Short mmCIF file of C-alpha atoms and ligand atoms in Angstrom, two decimals:
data_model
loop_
_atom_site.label_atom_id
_atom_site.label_comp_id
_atom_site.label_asym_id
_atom_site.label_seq_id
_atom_site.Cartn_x
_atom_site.Cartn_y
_atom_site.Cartn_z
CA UNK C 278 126.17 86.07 72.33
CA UNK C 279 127.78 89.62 73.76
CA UNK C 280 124.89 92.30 72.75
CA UNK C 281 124.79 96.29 73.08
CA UNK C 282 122.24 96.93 75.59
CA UNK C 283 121.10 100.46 76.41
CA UNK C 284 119.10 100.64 79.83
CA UNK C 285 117.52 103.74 80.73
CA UNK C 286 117.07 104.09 84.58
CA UNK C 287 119.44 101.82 85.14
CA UNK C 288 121.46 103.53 88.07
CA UNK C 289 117.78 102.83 89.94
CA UNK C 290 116.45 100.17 92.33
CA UNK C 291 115.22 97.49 89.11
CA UNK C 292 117.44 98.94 86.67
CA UNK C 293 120.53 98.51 88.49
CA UNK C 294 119.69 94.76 89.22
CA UNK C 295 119.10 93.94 85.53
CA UNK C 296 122.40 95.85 85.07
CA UNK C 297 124.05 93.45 87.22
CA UNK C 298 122.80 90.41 85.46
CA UNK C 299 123.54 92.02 82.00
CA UNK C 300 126.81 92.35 83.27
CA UNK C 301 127.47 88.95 84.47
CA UNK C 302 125.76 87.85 81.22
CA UNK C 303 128.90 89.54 79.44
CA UNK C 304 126.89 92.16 77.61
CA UNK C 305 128.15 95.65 76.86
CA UNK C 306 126.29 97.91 78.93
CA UNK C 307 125.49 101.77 78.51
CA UNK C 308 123.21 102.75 81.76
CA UNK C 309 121.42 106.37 80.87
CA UNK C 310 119.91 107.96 83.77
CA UNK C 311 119.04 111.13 85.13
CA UNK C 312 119.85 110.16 88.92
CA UNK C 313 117.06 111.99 89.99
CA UNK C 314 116.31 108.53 92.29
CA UNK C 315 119.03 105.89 91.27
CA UNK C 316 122.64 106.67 92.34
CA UNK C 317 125.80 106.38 90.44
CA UNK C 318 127.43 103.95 92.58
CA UNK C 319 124.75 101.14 92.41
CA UNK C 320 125.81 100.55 88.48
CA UNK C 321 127.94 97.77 88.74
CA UNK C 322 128.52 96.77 85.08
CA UNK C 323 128.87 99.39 81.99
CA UNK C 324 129.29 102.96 81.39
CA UNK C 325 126.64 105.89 82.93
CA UNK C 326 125.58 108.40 81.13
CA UNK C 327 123.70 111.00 83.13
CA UNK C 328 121.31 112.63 81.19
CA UNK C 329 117.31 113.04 81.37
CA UNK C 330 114.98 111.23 78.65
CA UNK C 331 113.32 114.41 77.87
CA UNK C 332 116.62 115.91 76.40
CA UNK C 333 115.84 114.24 73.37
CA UNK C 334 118.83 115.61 71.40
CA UNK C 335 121.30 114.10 74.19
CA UNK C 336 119.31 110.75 73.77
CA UNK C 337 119.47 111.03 70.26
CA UNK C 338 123.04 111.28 70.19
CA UNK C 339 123.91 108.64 72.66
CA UNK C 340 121.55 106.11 70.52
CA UNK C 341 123.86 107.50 67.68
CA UNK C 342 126.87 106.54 69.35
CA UNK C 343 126.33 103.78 71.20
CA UNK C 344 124.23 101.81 68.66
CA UNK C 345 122.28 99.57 71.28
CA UNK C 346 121.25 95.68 69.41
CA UNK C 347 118.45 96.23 72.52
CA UNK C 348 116.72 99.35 74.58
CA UNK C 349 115.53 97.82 78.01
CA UNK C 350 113.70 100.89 79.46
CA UNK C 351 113.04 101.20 83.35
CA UNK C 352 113.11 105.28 83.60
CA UNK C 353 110.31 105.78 84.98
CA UNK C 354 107.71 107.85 87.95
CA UNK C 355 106.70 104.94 90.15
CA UNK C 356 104.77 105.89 93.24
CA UNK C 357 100.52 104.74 92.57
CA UNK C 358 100.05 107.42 95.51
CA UNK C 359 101.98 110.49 94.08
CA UNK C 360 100.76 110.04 91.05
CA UNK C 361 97.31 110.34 92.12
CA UNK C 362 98.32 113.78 93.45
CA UNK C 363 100.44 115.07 90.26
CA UNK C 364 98.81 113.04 87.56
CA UNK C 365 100.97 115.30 84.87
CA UNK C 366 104.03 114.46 86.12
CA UNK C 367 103.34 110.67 85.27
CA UNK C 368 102.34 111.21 81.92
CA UNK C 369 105.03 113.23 81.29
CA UNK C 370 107.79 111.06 82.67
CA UNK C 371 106.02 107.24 81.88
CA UNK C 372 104.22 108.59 78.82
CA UNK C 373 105.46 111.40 76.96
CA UNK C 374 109.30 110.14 77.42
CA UNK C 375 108.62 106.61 76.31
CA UNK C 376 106.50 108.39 73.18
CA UNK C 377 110.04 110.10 72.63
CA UNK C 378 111.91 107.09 73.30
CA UNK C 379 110.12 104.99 70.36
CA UNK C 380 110.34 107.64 67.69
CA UNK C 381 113.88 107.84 68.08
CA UNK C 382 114.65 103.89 68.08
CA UNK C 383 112.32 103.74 64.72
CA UNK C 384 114.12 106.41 63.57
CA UNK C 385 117.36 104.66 64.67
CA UNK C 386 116.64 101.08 63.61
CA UNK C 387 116.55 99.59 66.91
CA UNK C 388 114.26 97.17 67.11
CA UNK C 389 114.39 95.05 70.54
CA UNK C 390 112.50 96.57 73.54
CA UNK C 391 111.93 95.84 77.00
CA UNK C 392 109.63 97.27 78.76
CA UNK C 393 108.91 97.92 82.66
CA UNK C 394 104.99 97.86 82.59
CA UNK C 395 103.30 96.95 85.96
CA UNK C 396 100.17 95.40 87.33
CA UNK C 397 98.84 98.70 87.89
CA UNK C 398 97.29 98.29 84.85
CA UNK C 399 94.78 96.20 85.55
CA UNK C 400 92.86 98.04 87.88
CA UNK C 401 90.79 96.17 90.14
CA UNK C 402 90.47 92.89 88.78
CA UNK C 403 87.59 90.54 88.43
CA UNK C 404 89.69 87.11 88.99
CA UNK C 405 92.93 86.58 91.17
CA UNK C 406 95.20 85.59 90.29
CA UNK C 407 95.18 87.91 87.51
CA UNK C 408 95.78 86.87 83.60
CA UNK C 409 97.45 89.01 81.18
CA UNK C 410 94.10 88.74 79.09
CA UNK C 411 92.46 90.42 82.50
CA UNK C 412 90.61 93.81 80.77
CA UNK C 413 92.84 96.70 81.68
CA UNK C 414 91.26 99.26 83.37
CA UNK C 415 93.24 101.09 85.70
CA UNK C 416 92.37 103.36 88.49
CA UNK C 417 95.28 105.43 89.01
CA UNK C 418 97.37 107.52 86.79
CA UNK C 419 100.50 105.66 87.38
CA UNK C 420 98.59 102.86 86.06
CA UNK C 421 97.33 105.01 83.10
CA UNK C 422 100.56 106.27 81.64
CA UNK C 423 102.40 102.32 81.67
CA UNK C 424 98.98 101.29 79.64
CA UNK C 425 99.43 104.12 77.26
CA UNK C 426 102.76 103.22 76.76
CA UNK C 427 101.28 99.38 76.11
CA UNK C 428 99.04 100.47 73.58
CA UNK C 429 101.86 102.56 71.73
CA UNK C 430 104.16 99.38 71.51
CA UNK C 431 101.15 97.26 70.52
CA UNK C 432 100.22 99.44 67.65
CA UNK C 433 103.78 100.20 66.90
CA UNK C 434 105.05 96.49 66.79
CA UNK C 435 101.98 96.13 64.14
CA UNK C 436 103.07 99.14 61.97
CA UNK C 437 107.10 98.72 62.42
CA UNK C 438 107.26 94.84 60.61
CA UNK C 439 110.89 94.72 62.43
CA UNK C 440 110.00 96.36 65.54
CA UNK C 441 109.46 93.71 68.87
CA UNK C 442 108.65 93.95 72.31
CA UNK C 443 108.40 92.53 75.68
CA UNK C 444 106.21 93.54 78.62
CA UNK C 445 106.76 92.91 81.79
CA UNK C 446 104.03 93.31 84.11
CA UNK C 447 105.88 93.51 87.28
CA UNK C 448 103.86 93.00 90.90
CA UNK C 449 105.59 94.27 94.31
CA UNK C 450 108.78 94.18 93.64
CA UNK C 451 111.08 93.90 96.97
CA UNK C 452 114.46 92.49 98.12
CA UNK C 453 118.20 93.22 97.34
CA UNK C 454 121.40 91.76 95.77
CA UNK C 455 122.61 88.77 98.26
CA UNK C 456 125.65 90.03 98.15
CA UNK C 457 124.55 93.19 99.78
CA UNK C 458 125.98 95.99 96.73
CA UNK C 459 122.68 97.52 95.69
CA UNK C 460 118.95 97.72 96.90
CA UNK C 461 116.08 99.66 97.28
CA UNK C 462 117.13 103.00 98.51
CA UNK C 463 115.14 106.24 97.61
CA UNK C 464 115.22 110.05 99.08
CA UNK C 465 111.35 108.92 100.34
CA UNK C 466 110.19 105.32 101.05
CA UNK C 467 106.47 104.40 100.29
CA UNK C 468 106.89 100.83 99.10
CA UNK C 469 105.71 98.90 102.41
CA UNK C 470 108.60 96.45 102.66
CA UNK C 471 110.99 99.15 102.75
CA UNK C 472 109.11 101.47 105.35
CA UNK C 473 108.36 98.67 107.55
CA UNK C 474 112.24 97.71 107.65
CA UNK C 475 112.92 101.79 108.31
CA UNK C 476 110.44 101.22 111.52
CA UNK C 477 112.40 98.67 112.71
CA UNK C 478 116.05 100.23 112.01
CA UNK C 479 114.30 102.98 114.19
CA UNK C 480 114.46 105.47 110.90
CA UNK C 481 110.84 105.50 110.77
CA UNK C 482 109.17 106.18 114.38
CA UNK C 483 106.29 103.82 112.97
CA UNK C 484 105.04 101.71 110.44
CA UNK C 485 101.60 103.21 109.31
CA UNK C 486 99.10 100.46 107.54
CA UNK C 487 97.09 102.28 104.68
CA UNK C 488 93.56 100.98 104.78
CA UNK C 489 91.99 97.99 107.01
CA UNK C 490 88.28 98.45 105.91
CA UNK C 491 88.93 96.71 102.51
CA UNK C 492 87.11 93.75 101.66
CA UNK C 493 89.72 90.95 102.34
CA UNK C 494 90.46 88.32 104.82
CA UNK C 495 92.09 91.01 107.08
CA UNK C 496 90.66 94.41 105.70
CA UNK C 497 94.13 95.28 104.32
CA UNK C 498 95.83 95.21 100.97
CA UNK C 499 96.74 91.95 99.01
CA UNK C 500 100.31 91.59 97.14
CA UNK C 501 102.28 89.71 95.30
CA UNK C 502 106.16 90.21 96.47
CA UNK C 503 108.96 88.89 93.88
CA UNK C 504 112.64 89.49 94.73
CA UNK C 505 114.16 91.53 92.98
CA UNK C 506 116.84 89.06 91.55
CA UNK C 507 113.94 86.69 89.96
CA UNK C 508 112.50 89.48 88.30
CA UNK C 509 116.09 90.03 86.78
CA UNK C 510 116.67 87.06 85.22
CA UNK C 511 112.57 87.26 83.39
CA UNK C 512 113.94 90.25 81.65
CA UNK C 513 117.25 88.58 80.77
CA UNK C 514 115.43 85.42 79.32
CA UNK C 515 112.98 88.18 77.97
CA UNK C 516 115.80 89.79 76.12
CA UNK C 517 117.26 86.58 74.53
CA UNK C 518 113.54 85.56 73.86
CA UNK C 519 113.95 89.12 71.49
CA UNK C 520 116.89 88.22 69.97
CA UNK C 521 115.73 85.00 68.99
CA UNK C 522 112.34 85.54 67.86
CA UNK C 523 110.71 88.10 65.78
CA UNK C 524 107.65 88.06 68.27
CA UNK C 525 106.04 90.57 70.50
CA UNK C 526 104.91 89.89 73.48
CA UNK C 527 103.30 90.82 77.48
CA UNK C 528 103.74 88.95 80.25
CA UNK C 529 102.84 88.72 84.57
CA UNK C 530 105.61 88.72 86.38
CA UNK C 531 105.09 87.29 90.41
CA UNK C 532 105.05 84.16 92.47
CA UNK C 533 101.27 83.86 92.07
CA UNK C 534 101.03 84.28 96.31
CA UNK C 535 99.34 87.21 97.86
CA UNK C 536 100.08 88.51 101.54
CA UNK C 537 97.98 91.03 103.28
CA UNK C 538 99.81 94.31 104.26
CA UNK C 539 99.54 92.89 108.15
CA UNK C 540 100.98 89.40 107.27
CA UNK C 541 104.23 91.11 105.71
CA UNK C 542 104.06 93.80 108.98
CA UNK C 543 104.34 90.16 111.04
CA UNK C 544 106.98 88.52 108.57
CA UNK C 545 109.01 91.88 108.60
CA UNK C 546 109.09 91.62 112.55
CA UNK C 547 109.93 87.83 112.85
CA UNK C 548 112.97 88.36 110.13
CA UNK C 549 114.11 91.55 112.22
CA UNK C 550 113.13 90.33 115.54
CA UNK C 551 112.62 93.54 116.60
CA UNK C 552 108.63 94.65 117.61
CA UNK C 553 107.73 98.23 115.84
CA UNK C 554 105.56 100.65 116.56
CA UNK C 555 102.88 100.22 114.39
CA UNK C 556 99.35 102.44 113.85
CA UNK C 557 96.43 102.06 111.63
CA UNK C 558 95.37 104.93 109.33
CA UNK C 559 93.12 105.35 106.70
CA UNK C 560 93.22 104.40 102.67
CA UNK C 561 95.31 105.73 100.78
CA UNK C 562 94.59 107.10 97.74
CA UNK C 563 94.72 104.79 94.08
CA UNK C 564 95.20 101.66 96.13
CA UNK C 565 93.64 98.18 94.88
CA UNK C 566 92.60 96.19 96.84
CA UNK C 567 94.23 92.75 95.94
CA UNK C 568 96.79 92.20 93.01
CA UNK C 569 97.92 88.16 92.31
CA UNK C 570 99.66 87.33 89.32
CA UNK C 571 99.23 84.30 87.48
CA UNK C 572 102.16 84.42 85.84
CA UNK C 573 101.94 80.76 84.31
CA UNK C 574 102.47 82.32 80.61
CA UNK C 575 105.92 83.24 81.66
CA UNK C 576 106.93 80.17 83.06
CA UNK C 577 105.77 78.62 80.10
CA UNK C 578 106.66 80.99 77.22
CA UNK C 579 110.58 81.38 79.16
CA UNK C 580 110.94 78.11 81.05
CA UNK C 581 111.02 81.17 83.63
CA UNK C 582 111.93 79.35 87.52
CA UNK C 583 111.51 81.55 90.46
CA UNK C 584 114.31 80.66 92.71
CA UNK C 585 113.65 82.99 95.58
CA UNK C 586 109.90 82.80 95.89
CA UNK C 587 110.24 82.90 100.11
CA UNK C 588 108.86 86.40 101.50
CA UNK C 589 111.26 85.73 104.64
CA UNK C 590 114.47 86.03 102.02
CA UNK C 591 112.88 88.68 100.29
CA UNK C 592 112.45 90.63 103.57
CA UNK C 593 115.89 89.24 105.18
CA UNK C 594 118.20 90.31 102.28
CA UNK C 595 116.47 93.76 101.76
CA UNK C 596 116.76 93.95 105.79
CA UNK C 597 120.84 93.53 105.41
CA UNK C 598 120.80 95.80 102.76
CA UNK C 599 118.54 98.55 104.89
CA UNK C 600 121.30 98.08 107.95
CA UNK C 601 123.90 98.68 105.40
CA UNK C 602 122.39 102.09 105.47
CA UNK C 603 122.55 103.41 108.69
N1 UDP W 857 101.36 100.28 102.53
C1 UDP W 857 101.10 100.55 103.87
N2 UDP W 857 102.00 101.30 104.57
C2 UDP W 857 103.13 101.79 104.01
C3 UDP W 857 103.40 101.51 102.65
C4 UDP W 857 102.48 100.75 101.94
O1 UDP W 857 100.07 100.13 104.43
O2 UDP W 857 103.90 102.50 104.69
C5 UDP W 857 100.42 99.43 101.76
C6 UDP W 857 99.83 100.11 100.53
O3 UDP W 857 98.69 100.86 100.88
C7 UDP W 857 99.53 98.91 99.64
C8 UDP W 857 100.61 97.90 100.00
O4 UDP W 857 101.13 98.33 101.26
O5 UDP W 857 98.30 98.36 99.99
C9 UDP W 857 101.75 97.87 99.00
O6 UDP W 857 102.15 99.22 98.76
P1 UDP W 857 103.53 99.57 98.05
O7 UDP W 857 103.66 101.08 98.06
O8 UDP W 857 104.65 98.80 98.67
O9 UDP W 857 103.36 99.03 96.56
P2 UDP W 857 102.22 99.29 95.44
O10 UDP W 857 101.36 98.05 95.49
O11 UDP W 857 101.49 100.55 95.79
O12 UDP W 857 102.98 99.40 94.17
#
């Protein structure tokens, strides 16, 4: 059934996917964004509205108008490292704008949400792969403001009898659109998959590793990578799962299959064929170590199926989309 769908940050690099399956889903579509890192042409379906979160009047009036049956909300600050550095600016943007966000959908009667939490909220885990009942403790503020926001839906989906939401707890989210129209594509790259592809186009003189003194098979970092496109259709399935049920909800979202930051250096320089520069530097600040999701509850819960669970197509179609680029 064709729903109203508002999706804030959805000229960005997660938004903008979801958009595009919205769109071929045959929902109506109203993207609101501030563009400060997502770019008007990668909304494919739907209207944009530019405008910033913390205008609350402007957001008041485009809930108003539009009259969204859903909020899917992916406006966020996103970088673990930069938010170690301006921990304000993360609880302003992740925190204080979702805060905003809620009182005016209670206020509005909307009362389907999906949120774009992340498994920077669990800190350092005990057990990996990691469960959603894994204690949340994290260790950066990037990870602090998306748990904030988790305990303000919990305690408002208990208060608000009508009020439901999903969580999706994404893990390294990488890739692009197969047909090549949108993908990752920021004023600064930090996320690895992206700055190792930049080394290789030649953008970046060098790929620096972060760290190779941590305790894990190689001394680097341990991820999860999920394209971009399976983590599209979770929220979609997450969205009907809403419209169905009168049930809140938090789930992992990955393949369950960690690489080391050196295994995806290797994998990005088999896909390109092309040998980088690469140097070894120290940690970098608010890093974990290793973060695995055991995202069985979503594959049950969902029927979820991960159809591009291959880190050589995750790195191959977000290398076509890097070329595309320069
Ligand atoms: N990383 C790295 N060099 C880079 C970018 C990232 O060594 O140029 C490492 C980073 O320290 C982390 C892993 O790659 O261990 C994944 O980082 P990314 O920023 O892609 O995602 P995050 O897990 O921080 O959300």
């Amino acid at each position: 059934m064709q729903k109203r769908v508002l999706v804030t940050g959805g000229a960005g690099y997660i938004g903008s996917h979801v958009v595009k399956a919205l769109g071929e889903k045959g929902h109506e579509i109203l993207v609101y964004d501030n563009l400060s890192t997502g770019h008007r042409e990668s909304v494919l379906y739907g209207e944009l509205v530019v405008g910033d979160l913390c205008n609350t009047e402007n957001l008041a009036k485009v809930l108003k108008d539009f009259k969204p049956d859903a909020v899917m909300h992916f406006a966020a600050s996103i970088q673990v490292n930069e938010s170690v550095k301006k921990p304000l600016k993360y609880y302003i943007n992740n925190t204080v704008n979702t805060l905003n966000l809620l009182d005016l959908l209670v206020k509005n009667s909307i009362n389907d949400f999906v949120f774009s939490s992340t498994a920077a909220v669990y800190g350092m885990p005990d057990k990996i792969p990691v469960k959603e009942s894994s204690p949340l403790i994290p260790i950066n503020p990037y990870g602090s403001s998306k748990m904030m926001v988790e305990y303000m839906l919990k305690e408002l989906s208990y208060a608000e009898k009508n009020f439901n939401y999903i969580s999706l707890r994404y893990f390294n989210v990488a890739g692009a659109d197969e047909r090549g129209r949108i993908g990752q594509k920021y004023k600064e790259a930090t996320h690895l998959i992206t700055c190792a592809l930049k080394a290789a186009v030649g953008e970046f003189n060098r790929l620096e590793i972060y760290g190779t003194d941590y305790d894990t098979p190689d001394g680097t970092c341990i991820r999860d990578y999920i394209h971009v496109n399976d983590l599209s259709d979770a929220h979609i399935l997450a969205l009907e799962y809403l419209f169905e049920k009168d049930i809140s909800d938090v789930f992992n979202i990955g393949y369950g299959c960690g690489y080391s930051v050196r295994e995806v250096v290797q994998a990005v320089k088999e896909v390109t064929g092309i040998d980088f520069p690469v140097c070894e530097i120290g940690r970098r600040e608010g890093d974990s170590p290793v973060l695995v999701a055991d995202s069985s509850k979503i594959k049950e819960k969902f029927s979820w199926k991960p159809k591009y669970d291959n880190l050589s197509y995750i790195i191959d179609t977000a290398w076509k989309w890097e070329k595309k680029l320069h």
